[in-house]
Structures are given as C-alpha cells and as structure tokens.
Amino acid sequence: MPLGNHTSQWFGNIYLDKLDKFVKHELKAKYYIRYVDDFVLFSDSRTELEYWKEQIIQFLREKLKLEIHPEKSRVIPLSQGIDFLGLKIFYHYSLVRDSNRRNFERKLKKLKILYREGQINREQVVESLEGWMAFAKHANSYKYRRELLRNFNKNFPIKDKSQIIRSKKIKNFFRKFYASKTEFSVQKTLLLVQKGCTVRQIAEARSIKEGTVWNHFANLIEHGQLPIWRIMSKRKIVKIITKIRDPSVSLKQIKDRIRDKDISYDEIACVRAHLKMKEKISKSQKKY
C-alpha cells in the first residue's frame, strides 16, 4: 500500500490505536500527540520521559511488531525545538526543517530541467509548488514563500501566449498566497464568523470595537479568505458595486454616490476590498 494514500493512513491509525491507549491509560501520559506514525510526549521530568521511551519501545516491539527509529527518537528540552511533521516547532513560532526545504529545492531543480525540455507544462509545476506552499504555510515562512514564488516566475517563464494562466486551480493558488498575509488577530475574527457569530457578538467575545471587526472583515475579504456574500446581503453588494467606478477612490465619494442611509461606510469598505481582491487576482494572472 503506497505511503500517503488515505487508506494507508486510515489503517495506520487503526493499528496504532493500541499505542494511544497504552500511552494514555497505562503510562498515564497527560500530554501526548500523534499523527499517523509521528508522535510526541511532554513531561517536566527527563527521567519520566526516558522511562516512557523504554516502555513504548518494548510495547511496540512485543505487541505491534514495530521498531522506533533510533536516530529520530530523542529526549530533548523544548527550547531546542521539536521536529514534528516536517517542522521545527519552538515555543512561539515554527520553521520548515532545513532537510525538507533542501529536498523540495532539489525537486524544483529537476522540474526546471523537465520544463525547459518541454516534458511538463507550467501548470504541472504549479501543482507541485502549491502543495509545498500549503505545507510551508503552517510555519513562519511568509518571506521564504514570497521568495520562492519570485524564483518560480523567474525559472519557469511563460513560453508563449497560450500559457497565460486562466485555470481555476492556478487562480486559487494566487488567492491562497495573498491570503497568507492576514494577521493572527484577524484569523481569530474569521474563526468566529465561521461559527456564525454576528459583528456585535464577535466584538463582545474579543473585547474589541465593532469598527475593528469590520476592519478585519475588509482585510479577510481583500485576501480572499472571507466571501463577501457571507456577511452582507446581495442587494447591498450589488447596489454598492454599481456606484464604485474605481476601488481606489475614497469611501466618502462612494457614499455620496449611493445616497442610502442603510448602507454604512464599513459595508462600502468591504465591497471595495472585494473588488481589490478580484483586481489582484486578475493582475497576477496577467503577470505570471
């Protein structure tokens, strides 16, 4: 059964369920995380961790006929960072492991040769790049991903007019790239929106002003993370769009054209952010 296949992951979790029960119910480990065959335990006592390690090695060998990789199984302080799921995780941030980054860059060099020889097209390269960017996004890697995207456009130039990007898949790729710019505070607001909270409820839950919530909405919309139709009625959206001739004009100018007391400056800002998002995607398609 191939690695990475959803069926193999499913069976892996079933098989290792006995390990979960052993760690939680017999070793009584309070802090334990496992993802398929990658797992971490936390404790204030190094002695306790060393004991758990020996017990787990014995359990896996006798009960599940498995062996732990000797070089990947270590007892270390959190300050050194934890290698988990391809990331180096520290207290307040995480990084992509150097070995993983080098592996992808080697793969990209091979793709560059294949592309230059006409063996693959640009969209196939984007599929590979998109998967890696989605993984790297889990770490503090915005600058790295931005540089990677620049190198992609340098090393995989458009060969002819027929390669101008129009596919939905690549359009979504650029949408995700812009989405990575949103701040963590804004992401908290997005989480509450997805739970169905109103502007007032979000403001109360987060102890912020309603105007700040609307600013977060505009930010999320501009970066393609929140559909404007989720927070506003179609009637208002259409009415505002028909009065916006240029997304760069001031809110007051747009408000004066609309002449509707039921439409607020915040709502206009969100519609304008929606148009800016569409404009960015359009420019990215033409540029890349």
Short mmCIF file of C-alpha atoms in Angstrom, two decimals:
data_model
loop_
_atom_site.label_atom_id
_atom_site.label_comp_id
_atom_site.label_asym_id
_atom_site.label_seq_id
_atom_site.Cartn_x
_atom_site.Cartn_y
_atom_site.Cartn_z
CA MET A 1 0.00 0.00 0.00
CA PRO A 2 1.62 3.31 -1.07
CA LEU A 3 2.68 5.87 1.54
CA GLY A 4 0.50 8.98 1.63
CA ASN A 5 -2.54 7.04 0.44
CA HIS A 6 -5.62 7.87 2.55
CA THR A 7 -6.33 4.16 3.05
CA SER A 8 -2.83 3.53 4.42
CA GLN A 9 -3.25 6.45 6.83
CA TRP A 10 -6.60 5.08 7.98
CA PHE A 11 -5.23 1.60 8.60
CA GLY A 12 -2.17 3.13 10.28
CA ASN A 13 -4.40 4.91 12.79
CA ILE A 14 -6.36 1.75 13.47
CA TYR A 15 -3.19 -0.27 14.03
CA LEU A 16 -1.65 2.35 16.33
CA ASP A 17 -4.81 2.82 18.37
CA LYS A 18 -3.37 0.29 20.84
CA LEU A 19 -0.34 2.55 21.27
CA ASP A 20 -2.60 5.51 22.09
CA LYS A 21 -4.41 3.51 24.77
CA PHE A 22 -1.14 2.23 26.20
CA VAL A 23 0.36 5.73 26.46
CA LYS A 24 -2.77 7.38 27.85
CA HIS A 25 -4.18 4.67 30.13
CA GLU A 26 -1.15 2.68 31.27
CA LEU A 27 1.70 5.19 31.17
CA LYS A 28 -0.75 7.95 32.20
CA ALA A 29 0.97 10.49 29.93
CA LYS A 30 -1.02 13.71 30.11
CA TYR A 31 0.48 15.44 27.08
CA TYR A 32 0.66 13.15 24.07
CA ILE A 33 0.26 13.98 20.37
CA ARG A 34 0.30 11.52 17.50
CA TYR A 35 -0.19 11.97 13.75
CA VAL A 36 -0.07 8.57 12.00
CA ASP A 37 3.42 7.26 12.94
CA ASP A 38 4.84 10.55 14.25
CA PHE A 39 4.24 11.21 17.96
CA VAL A 40 5.47 13.43 20.80
CA LEU A 41 5.18 13.23 24.60
CA PHE A 42 5.76 16.08 27.05
CA SER A 43 6.80 16.00 30.70
CA ASP A 44 8.60 18.16 33.27
CA SER A 45 10.76 15.15 34.20
CA ARG A 46 13.53 13.84 31.96
CA THR A 47 13.61 10.64 34.00
CA GLU A 48 9.93 10.08 33.33
CA LEU A 49 10.41 10.65 29.60
CA GLU A 50 13.31 8.18 29.48
CA TYR A 51 11.15 5.60 31.27
CA TRP A 52 8.24 6.18 28.87
CA LYS A 53 10.58 5.80 25.92
CA GLU A 54 11.80 2.40 27.07
CA GLN A 55 8.27 1.25 27.82
CA ILE A 56 6.99 2.36 24.39
CA ILE A 57 9.91 0.66 22.60
CA GLN A 58 9.13 -2.57 24.44
CA PHE A 59 5.38 -2.30 23.81
CA LEU A 60 5.78 -1.64 20.09
CA ARG A 61 8.24 -4.49 19.69
CA GLU A 62 6.21 -7.07 21.61
CA LYS A 63 2.62 -6.09 20.82
CA LEU A 64 2.75 -4.47 17.37
CA LYS A 65 6.00 -5.87 15.93
CA LEU A 66 7.29 -2.35 15.25
CA GLU A 67 10.60 -0.62 15.90
CA ILE A 68 11.23 3.05 16.71
CA HIS A 69 13.82 4.79 14.55
CA PRO A 70 16.84 5.14 16.90
CA GLU A 71 18.02 8.46 15.41
CA LYS A 72 14.59 10.08 15.42
CA SER A 73 13.64 9.13 18.97
CA ARG A 74 15.15 11.59 21.43
CA VAL A 75 14.53 13.22 24.81
CA ILE A 76 15.22 16.94 24.42
CA PRO A 77 14.26 20.24 26.10
CA LEU A 78 11.55 22.31 24.37
CA SER A 79 13.98 25.19 23.95
CA GLN A 80 15.79 23.20 21.24
CA GLY A 81 12.63 22.92 19.18
CA ILE A 82 10.72 19.76 18.30
CA ASP A 83 10.91 18.03 14.93
CA PHE A 84 7.30 17.16 14.15
CA LEU A 85 5.56 16.63 10.80
CA GLY A 86 8.41 18.20 8.87
CA LEU A 87 8.55 21.34 11.02
CA LYS A 88 10.88 22.58 13.73
CA ILE A 89 8.46 23.78 16.40
CA PHE A 90 9.51 26.23 19.14
CA TYR A 91 7.51 27.94 21.90
CA HIS A 92 6.10 30.82 19.85
CA TYR A 93 6.96 30.00 16.26
CA SER A 94 7.84 27.17 13.90
CA LEU A 95 10.16 26.73 10.91
CA VAL A 96 10.32 24.39 7.95
CA ARG A 97 13.05 21.83 8.57
CA ASP A 98 16.18 22.54 6.54
CA SER A 99 16.28 18.98 5.20
CA ASN A 100 12.69 19.24 3.90
CA ARG A 101 13.40 22.59 2.32
CA ARG A 102 16.51 21.26 0.56
CA ASN A 103 14.59 18.22 -0.68
CA PHE A 104 11.94 20.40 -2.27
CA GLU A 105 14.51 22.71 -3.84
CA ARG A 106 16.21 19.67 -5.41
CA LYS A 107 12.84 18.58 -6.76
CA LEU A 108 12.26 22.06 -8.16
CA LYS A 109 15.60 21.91 -10.00
CA LYS A 110 14.52 18.65 -11.66
CA LEU A 111 11.19 20.22 -12.63
CA LYS A 112 13.09 23.18 -14.11
CA ILE A 113 15.02 20.83 -16.41
CA LEU A 114 11.86 18.96 -17.44
CA TYR A 115 10.07 22.23 -18.12
CA ARG A 116 12.95 23.57 -20.20
CA GLU A 117 12.96 20.34 -22.22
CA GLY A 118 9.20 20.58 -22.78
CA GLN A 119 8.42 17.39 -20.82
CA ILE A 120 5.98 19.12 -18.45
CA ASN A 121 3.86 22.28 -18.64
CA ARG A 122 3.75 25.24 -16.28
CA GLU A 123 0.52 24.16 -14.63
CA GLN A 124 2.07 20.84 -13.57
CA VAL A 125 4.86 22.77 -11.85
CA VAL A 126 2.31 24.97 -10.10
CA GLU A 127 0.55 21.86 -8.75
CA SER A 128 3.78 20.73 -7.13
CA LEU A 129 4.58 24.23 -5.85
CA GLU A 130 1.08 24.70 -4.44
CA GLY A 131 1.35 21.54 -2.35
CA TRP A 132 4.67 22.65 -0.88
CA MET A 133 3.44 26.19 -0.21
CA ALA A 134 0.38 24.80 1.59
CA PHE A 135 2.71 22.79 3.84
CA ALA A 136 5.19 25.66 4.42
CA LYS A 137 2.31 27.97 5.34
CA HIS A 138 1.99 26.12 8.68
CA ALA A 139 5.38 27.58 9.67
CA ASN A 140 6.58 31.18 9.98
CA SER A 141 7.65 31.25 6.37
CA TYR A 142 5.99 34.18 4.60
CA LYS A 143 9.27 35.72 3.36
CA TYR A 144 10.55 32.33 2.26
CA ARG A 145 7.35 31.58 0.33
CA ARG A 146 7.40 35.03 -1.29
CA GLU A 147 10.99 34.48 -2.46
CA LEU A 148 10.06 31.01 -3.69
CA LEU A 149 7.25 32.46 -5.77
CA ARG A 150 9.59 35.05 -7.28
CA ASN A 151 12.08 32.34 -8.23
CA PHE A 152 9.28 30.29 -9.73
CA ASN A 153 8.34 33.07 -12.12
CA LYS A 154 11.98 33.60 -12.98
CA ASN A 155 12.79 29.92 -13.59
CA PHE A 156 9.50 28.93 -15.23
CA PRO A 157 8.76 31.78 -17.66
CA ILE A 158 5.72 31.77 -19.91
CA LYS A 159 6.88 30.40 -23.26
CA ASP A 160 4.00 31.60 -25.40
CA LYS A 161 0.71 33.44 -25.17
CA SER A 162 -1.24 30.18 -24.87
CA GLN A 163 0.33 29.66 -21.44
CA ILE A 164 -1.25 32.74 -19.90
CA ILE A 165 -2.83 31.48 -16.70
CA ARG A 166 -6.59 31.16 -16.79
CA SER A 167 -7.21 27.89 -14.95
CA LYS A 168 -9.25 27.95 -11.76
CA LYS A 169 -6.60 25.86 -9.99
CA ILE A 170 -3.81 28.40 -10.56
CA LYS A 171 -6.14 31.30 -9.81
CA ASN A 172 -6.82 29.70 -6.41
CA PHE A 173 -3.08 29.30 -5.89
CA PHE A 174 -2.52 33.06 -6.09
CA ARG A 175 -5.57 33.63 -3.91
CA LYS A 176 -4.02 31.42 -1.21
CA PHE A 177 -0.69 33.24 -1.48
CA TYR A 178 -2.31 36.62 -0.83
CA ALA A 179 -4.37 35.06 1.97
CA SER A 180 -1.18 34.21 3.88
CA LYS A 181 -0.63 37.91 4.62
CA THR A 182 -3.52 38.16 7.10
CA GLU A 183 -2.58 38.66 10.74
CA PHE A 184 -3.32 36.23 13.56
CA SER A 185 -5.78 38.61 15.25
CA VAL A 186 -7.77 38.79 12.03
CA GLN A 187 -7.79 34.98 11.86
CA LYS A 188 -9.47 34.85 15.27
CA THR A 189 -12.26 37.02 13.89
CA LEU A 190 -12.58 34.71 10.87
CA LEU A 191 -12.97 31.71 13.18
CA LEU A 192 -15.90 33.39 14.95
CA VAL A 193 -17.50 34.34 11.62
CA GLN A 194 -17.34 30.71 10.55
CA LYS A 195 -19.12 29.78 13.78
CA GLY A 196 -21.98 32.09 12.76
CA CYS A 197 -21.31 34.98 15.18
CA THR A 198 -22.60 38.48 14.40
CA VAL A 199 -20.46 41.61 14.40
CA ARG A 200 -21.67 42.52 17.88
CA GLN A 201 -21.06 39.02 19.23
CA ILE A 202 -17.53 38.99 17.82
CA ALA A 203 -16.79 42.41 19.30
CA GLU A 204 -18.03 41.30 22.73
CA ALA A 205 -16.23 37.95 22.61
CA ARG A 206 -12.91 39.56 21.66
CA SER A 207 -13.33 42.80 23.68
CA ILE A 208 -12.80 44.97 20.60
CA LYS A 209 -14.85 47.64 18.88
CA GLU A 210 -17.36 46.77 16.17
CA GLY A 211 -15.43 49.04 13.82
CA THR A 212 -12.35 46.87 14.37
CA VAL A 213 -14.38 43.78 13.47
CA TRP A 214 -15.43 45.44 10.20
CA ASN A 215 -11.78 46.29 9.50
CA HIS A 216 -10.96 42.62 9.98
CA PHE A 217 -13.75 41.71 7.55
CA ALA A 218 -12.30 44.03 4.91
CA ASN A 219 -8.83 42.54 5.44
CA LEU A 220 -10.11 38.99 5.13
CA ILE A 221 -12.16 39.79 2.04
CA GLU A 222 -9.25 41.54 0.31
CA HIS A 223 -7.05 38.49 0.90
CA GLY A 224 -9.66 36.04 -0.35
CA GLN A 225 -10.39 34.36 2.98
CA LEU A 226 -13.94 35.56 3.53
CA PRO A 227 -16.61 35.66 0.79
CA ILE A 228 -18.37 39.00 0.98
CA TRP A 229 -21.69 37.23 0.43
CA ARG A 230 -21.19 35.68 3.88
CA ILE A 231 -21.58 38.96 5.76
CA MET A 232 -23.72 41.18 3.51
CA SER A 233 -26.95 40.88 1.53
CA LYS A 234 -26.77 40.59 -2.25
CA ARG A 235 -28.96 43.67 -2.61
CA LYS A 236 -26.49 45.89 -0.77
CA ILE A 237 -23.47 44.40 -2.52
CA VAL A 238 -24.91 44.95 -5.98
CA LYS A 239 -26.03 48.47 -5.13
CA ILE A 240 -22.56 49.44 -3.86
CA ILE A 241 -20.72 47.81 -6.77
CA THR A 242 -22.74 49.79 -9.30
CA LYS A 243 -21.59 53.03 -7.65
CA ILE A 244 -17.88 52.14 -7.40
CA ARG A 245 -16.17 53.22 -10.59
CA ASP A 246 -12.68 52.89 -9.12
CA PRO A 247 -11.79 50.84 -5.97
CA SER A 248 -9.06 53.34 -5.10
CA VAL A 249 -11.46 56.27 -4.53
CA SER A 250 -12.36 57.35 -1.00
CA LEU A 251 -15.25 55.86 0.95
CA LYS A 252 -16.88 59.28 1.20
CA GLN A 253 -17.01 59.68 -2.57
CA ILE A 254 -18.68 56.30 -2.92
CA LYS A 255 -21.07 57.03 -0.04
CA ASP A 256 -22.12 60.30 -1.68
CA ARG A 257 -22.97 58.46 -4.90
CA ILE A 258 -25.03 55.78 -3.16
CA ARG A 259 -27.25 58.07 -1.07
CA ASP A 260 -28.66 55.27 1.05
CA LYS A 261 -28.70 55.68 4.84
CA ASP A 262 -28.99 51.91 5.33
CA ILE A 263 -25.56 51.36 3.79
CA SER A 264 -22.64 52.12 6.11
CA TYR A 265 -19.05 53.12 5.42
CA ASP A 266 -17.95 49.73 6.80
CA GLU A 267 -20.09 47.88 4.25
CA ILE A 268 -18.71 50.03 1.44
CA ALA A 269 -15.16 49.27 2.63
CA CYS A 270 -15.89 45.54 2.46
CA VAL A 271 -17.27 45.73 -1.08
CA ARG A 272 -14.27 47.82 -2.12
CA ALA A 273 -11.98 45.17 -0.57
CA HIS A 274 -13.82 42.53 -2.60
CA LEU A 275 -13.11 44.42 -5.82
CA LYS A 276 -9.46 44.92 -4.84
CA MET A 277 -9.13 41.18 -4.27
CA LYS A 278 -10.52 40.44 -7.75
CA GLU A 279 -8.19 43.05 -9.23
CA LYS A 280 -5.14 41.45 -7.56
CA ILE A 281 -6.06 38.03 -8.90
CA SER A 282 -6.54 39.47 -12.36
CA LYS A 283 -3.15 41.23 -12.28
CA SER A 284 -1.45 38.06 -11.04
CA GLN A 285 -2.90 36.14 -13.97
CA LYS A 286 -1.58 38.67 -16.45
CA LYS A 287 1.82 38.98 -14.76
CA TYR A 288 2.53 35.31 -14.27
#
